[in-house]
Amino acid sequence: MKKRPIGIFDSGVGGLTVFKEIRKKYPFEDIVYFGDTARVPYGPKSMNTVIQYSIQNARFLMQLGAKIIVIACNTSSAVALQKLKDILPVPVVGVIEPGVKSAIKSSKNSRIGIIGTEGTIRSKAYSKAIFRLNKKAEVYSKACPLLVPLAEEGWEDHPVTKITIKEYLNPILQKKIDTLVLGCTHYPILKQPIQQIVGSNIKLVDSAEAIGEQLEDILPFPETSRAGEDHFYVSDNEEKFGMIASRILNKKIETLVKVNLGESWYIS
Ligand code: DGL
């Protein structure tokens, strides 16, 4: 790679939904992606642990020369964005704010649903960000942890997935929301069954798409027409990552390397 790349990290494979949108938007940029497959899932872990992992992940991408860090993981974005902004010498963007802006723009009745991991929902990062922009909004949140393994299993059309989505979403749907934020990297993979269950009157906000749009404000398009390179790194299970990745990206991943982040960057 001759240019400084865009650095993206996630707890695992789900962040490829964000990678896909950014790659679409920036075909000429080099991108380095790190999936922390050794320590996934982040959703049920404590805030401090997720912050420590996020720092290590971002520092690894900085070592690869990243000129901007994109936190694809909603759980990391919810708890570690400010910390990373404070300690890194490059711009850091998370997925919460773009998703929130897009939800507020889309909602007519200001009744917004949020679904995400336990960590994301517990942090209240989405609801706080919504209230900052619209004090009158009503926000209904629900952690949907089972949707992550269902998406990884490729069960988009499976009846178990539909039943699970219904079970999680029923209480929120009764609140007459008109917009639902898919606040987890994996949920865009299940967009179709989710839309089927909530009906066409509810707008789904895909935070992966939203971040692609918002990056334009920070990252100008490069003056080159050389196709950008992709480099993928994981901390474990490269075969499984490669398999799921080719399903999400509709192509085989060429450069996939397993790395060991070690403990050297651990800070207290
Ligand atoms: N990447 C995580 C997120 O978007 C979902 C998977 C996990 O729990 O690590 O919150």
Coordinates of C-alpha atoms and ligand atoms in Angstrom, one line a residue:
M1 CA 0.0 0.0 0.0
K2 CA 1.4 3.4 -1.0
K3 CA -1.2 5.6 0.5
R4 CA -2.4 5.8 4.1
P5 CA -5.4 3.5 4.5
I6 CA -8.8 3.9 6.1
G7 CA -8.7 1.8 9.3
I8 CA -11.9 -0.1 10.3
F9 CA -12.3 -2.3 13.3
D10 CA -15.1 -4.5 14.7
S11 CA -15.4 -7.2 17.3
G12 CA -15.5 -9.7 14.4
V13 CA -17.1 -10.3 11.0
G14 CA -20.2 -8.1 11.4
G15 CA -18.3 -4.9 10.7
L16 CA -18.0 -6.0 7.1
T17 CA -21.4 -4.5 6.6
V18 CA -19.7 -1.2 7.3
F19 CA -16.7 -2.1 5.3
K20 CA -19.0 -2.8 2.3
E21 CA -20.6 0.6 2.4
I22 CA -17.3 2.4 2.8
R23 CA -15.7 0.4 0.0
K24 CA -18.7 1.4 -2.2
K25 CA -18.3 5.0 -1.4
Y26 CA -14.5 5.1 -1.6
P27 CA -13.4 2.8 -4.4
F28 CA -9.9 4.3 -4.7
E29 CA -9.0 4.3 -1.0
D30 CA -6.9 1.5 0.6
I31 CA -8.7 -0.1 3.6
V32 CA -7.4 -2.1 6.5
Y33 CA -10.0 -4.0 8.5
F34 CA -9.4 -5.7 11.8
G35 CA -12.0 -8.2 13.2
D36 CA -11.3 -9.2 16.8
T37 CA -12.5 -12.7 16.3
A38 CA -10.6 -14.0 19.3
R39 CA -12.6 -11.8 21.8
V40 CA -16.0 -11.5 20.1
P41 CA -18.7 -10.9 21.2
Y42 CA -18.3 -7.5 22.7
G43 CA -22.0 -7.1 23.4
P44 CA -22.2 -8.9 26.7
K45 CA -18.9 -7.6 28.1
S46 CA -18.3 -4.8 30.5
M47 CA -17.7 -1.2 29.4
N48 CA -14.1 -1.2 30.6
T49 CA -13.2 -4.4 28.8
V50 CA -14.7 -3.1 25.5
I51 CA -12.8 0.2 25.9
Q52 CA -9.5 -1.7 26.5
Y53 CA -10.1 -4.0 23.4
S54 CA -11.0 -1.0 21.3
I55 CA -7.8 0.9 22.2
Q56 CA -5.7 -2.2 21.3
N57 CA -7.6 -2.6 18.0
A58 CA -7.2 1.1 17.0
R59 CA -3.5 1.1 17.9
F60 CA -3.0 -1.9 15.7
L61 CA -4.6 -0.1 12.8
M62 CA -2.5 3.0 13.5
Q63 CA 0.6 0.8 13.2
L64 CA -0.6 -0.1 9.7
G65 CA -0.6 3.7 9.0
A66 CA -4.4 4.3 9.2
K67 CA -5.2 8.0 8.6
I68 CA -8.7 7.7 10.1
I69 CA -10.2 5.1 12.4
V70 CA -13.8 3.9 11.8
I71 CA -15.3 2.1 14.7
A72 CA -17.7 -0.3 12.9
C73 CA -18.8 -2.0 16.1
N74 CA -21.8 -0.4 17.7
T75 CA -20.9 -1.6 21.2
S76 CA -17.4 -0.1 20.9
S77 CA -18.8 3.1 19.4
A78 CA -21.2 3.3 22.3
V79 CA -18.6 3.1 25.0
A80 CA -15.1 3.8 23.5
L81 CA -15.5 6.6 20.9
Q82 CA -14.6 9.5 23.2
K83 CA -11.6 7.7 24.7
L84 CA -10.2 6.9 21.2
K85 CA -10.8 10.5 20.1
D86 CA -8.8 11.7 23.2
I87 CA -5.8 9.4 22.7
L88 CA -5.4 9.1 18.9
P89 CA -3.8 11.6 16.6
V90 CA -6.2 10.9 13.7
P91 CA -9.9 11.4 13.3
V92 CA -12.1 8.7 14.9
V93 CA -15.7 8.1 13.8
G94 CA -18.3 5.7 15.3
V95 CA -21.6 4.5 14.0
I96 CA -23.9 5.9 16.6
E97 CA -24.1 9.6 15.5
P98 CA -24.6 8.8 11.8
G99 CA -27.4 6.4 12.7
V100 CA -29.0 8.9 15.0
K101 CA -28.9 11.7 12.5
S102 CA -30.4 9.5 9.8
A103 CA -33.2 8.3 12.3
I104 CA -34.1 11.8 13.2
K105 CA -34.3 12.8 9.6
S106 CA -36.5 9.9 8.8
S107 CA -38.9 10.0 11.7
K108 CA -42.2 11.9 11.3
N109 CA -43.7 11.2 14.7
S110 CA -40.4 11.3 16.7
R111 CA -41.1 7.8 18.1
I112 CA -37.9 5.9 17.4
G113 CA -36.9 2.3 18.2
I114 CA -33.4 1.1 18.8
I115 CA -32.1 -2.4 18.7
G116 CA -28.6 -3.5 19.6
T117 CA -26.4 -5.6 21.8
E118 CA -26.8 -5.6 25.6
G119 CA -23.8 -3.3 25.9
T120 CA -25.0 -0.8 23.4
I121 CA -28.5 -0.6 24.9
R122 CA -27.2 -0.5 28.5
S123 CA -24.9 2.4 27.6
K124 CA -27.9 4.5 26.4
A125 CA -25.6 6.0 23.8
Y126 CA -28.3 6.0 21.1
S127 CA -31.0 7.5 23.3
K128 CA -28.8 10.2 24.7
A129 CA -27.6 11.1 21.2
I130 CA -31.2 11.3 20.0
F131 CA -32.3 13.5 22.9
R132 CA -29.4 15.9 22.3
L133 CA -30.9 16.5 18.8
N134 CA -34.6 16.2 19.6
K135 CA -35.7 16.7 23.2
K136 CA -39.2 15.7 22.4
A137 CA -38.3 12.3 20.8
E138 CA -39.6 9.1 22.4
V139 CA -37.1 6.3 22.3
Y140 CA -37.8 2.6 22.8
S141 CA -34.8 0.3 23.1
K142 CA -34.4 -3.4 23.1
A143 CA -31.3 -5.6 23.3
C144 CA -31.5 -8.5 20.8
P145 CA -28.4 -10.6 21.5
L146 CA -29.7 -13.8 19.7
L147 CA -29.7 -12.0 16.3
V148 CA -25.9 -11.9 16.2
P149 CA -25.4 -15.7 16.0
L150 CA -28.5 -16.1 13.7
A151 CA -26.9 -13.6 11.2
E152 CA -23.5 -15.3 11.4
E153 CA -25.2 -18.7 10.7
G154 CA -26.7 -17.3 7.5
W155 CA -30.3 -17.9 8.7
E156 CA -31.9 -14.9 7.0
D157 CA -34.8 -17.0 5.8
H158 CA -35.1 -19.4 8.7
P159 CA -38.3 -19.6 10.7
V160 CA -36.3 -19.4 14.0
T161 CA -35.0 -16.1 12.9
K162 CA -38.5 -14.7 12.2
I163 CA -39.8 -16.0 15.6
T164 CA -36.9 -14.5 17.4
I165 CA -37.2 -11.1 15.7
K166 CA -41.0 -11.1 16.5
E167 CA -40.4 -11.9 20.1
Y168 CA -37.8 -9.1 20.5
L169 CA -39.7 -6.5 18.5
N170 CA -43.3 -6.9 19.7
P171 CA -43.0 -4.6 22.7
I172 CA -41.4 -1.9 20.6
L173 CA -43.9 -2.2 17.8
Q174 CA -46.7 -1.6 20.3
K175 CA -45.2 1.9 20.9
K176 CA -46.1 3.0 17.4
I177 CA -42.6 3.8 16.3
D178 CA -42.1 4.9 12.7
T179 CA -38.3 4.4 12.6
L180 CA -36.1 1.5 13.8
V181 CA -32.4 1.9 14.1
L182 CA -30.4 -1.3 13.4
G183 CA -27.8 -0.5 16.1
C184 CA -25.6 -3.6 15.6
T185 CA -23.2 -4.5 12.8
H186 CA -25.0 -7.8 12.2
Y187 CA -28.6 -6.6 11.9
P188 CA -28.2 -5.2 8.3
I189 CA -27.7 -8.8 7.3
L190 CA -31.2 -9.5 8.6
K191 CA -32.7 -6.4 7.1
Q192 CA -35.2 -8.4 4.9
P193 CA -36.8 -10.5 7.7
I194 CA -36.8 -7.5 10.0
Q195 CA -38.6 -5.3 7.4
Q196 CA -41.1 -8.1 6.7
I197 CA -42.0 -8.3 10.4
V198 CA -42.2 -4.6 11.2
G199 CA -44.0 -3.8 7.9
S200 CA -43.3 -1.2 5.2
N201 CA -44.6 1.7 7.3
I202 CA -41.5 1.5 9.6
K203 CA -38.3 2.9 8.2
L204 CA -35.2 0.9 9.0
V205 CA -32.0 2.9 9.6
D206 CA -28.9 0.9 8.7
S207 CA -26.0 2.5 10.6
A208 CA -23.6 1.0 8.1
E209 CA -25.2 3.0 5.3
A210 CA -25.4 6.1 7.5
I211 CA -21.7 6.1 8.3
G212 CA -20.8 5.9 4.6
E213 CA -22.8 9.0 4.0
Q214 CA -21.3 10.9 6.9
L215 CA -17.7 10.1 6.1
E216 CA -17.9 12.5 3.2
D217 CA -17.8 15.4 5.7
I218 CA -14.4 14.3 7.1
L219 CA -12.7 12.3 4.3
P220 CA -12.4 13.9 0.9
F221 CA -12.3 11.7 -2.2
P222 CA -8.7 10.9 -3.3
E223 CA -7.3 12.4 -6.5
T224 CA -6.5 9.0 -8.1
S225 CA -8.2 6.4 -10.0
R226 CA -6.1 3.4 -8.8
A227 CA -8.4 0.8 -7.3
G228 CA -8.0 0.7 -3.6
E229 CA -6.5 -2.4 -1.9
D230 CA -8.3 -4.3 0.9
H231 CA -6.3 -5.9 3.8
F232 CA -8.1 -8.0 6.4
Y233 CA -6.7 -8.9 9.8
V234 CA -8.3 -11.1 12.5
S235 CA -7.2 -12.3 15.9
D236 CA -8.5 -15.9 15.5
N237 CA -10.5 -18.3 13.3
E238 CA -9.5 -16.9 9.9
E239 CA -11.3 -19.8 8.1
K240 CA -14.6 -19.0 9.7
F241 CA -14.1 -15.3 9.1
G242 CA -13.3 -15.9 5.5
M243 CA -16.3 -18.0 5.0
I244 CA -18.8 -15.6 6.5
A245 CA -17.0 -12.7 4.9
S246 CA -17.4 -14.1 1.4
R247 CA -21.2 -14.4 2.1
I248 CA -21.5 -10.8 3.3
L249 CA -19.3 -9.3 0.6
N250 CA -20.3 -11.7 -2.2
K251 CA -16.6 -12.4 -3.0
K252 CA -13.7 -14.3 -1.7
I253 CA -11.3 -12.4 0.6
E254 CA -7.8 -12.4 -0.8
T255 CA -5.6 -10.9 1.9
L256 CA -6.5 -12.3 5.3
V257 CA -3.9 -12.4 8.1
K258 CA -4.2 -13.6 11.7
V259 CA -2.4 -11.4 14.2
N260 CA -1.8 -11.6 17.9
L261 CA -2.4 -8.2 19.5
G262 CA -0.7 -9.3 22.8
E263 CA -1.0 -7.5 26.1
S264 CA 1.5 -4.8 25.5
W265 CA -1.0 -2.1 24.8
Y266 CA -3.2 -2.9 27.8
I267 CA -3.7 0.3 29.8
S268 CA -5.3 0.6 33.2
Ligands
DGL1 N1 -20.1 -5.8 16.5 C1 -21.1 -5.9 17.6 C2 -21.9 -4.6 17.6 O1 -22.1 -4.0 16.6 C3 -22.0 -7.1 17.6 C4 -21.3 -8.4 17.9 C5 -20.7 -8.4 19.3 O2 -21.4 -8.5 20.3 O3 -19.5 -8.3 19.4 O4 -22.4 -4.2 18.6

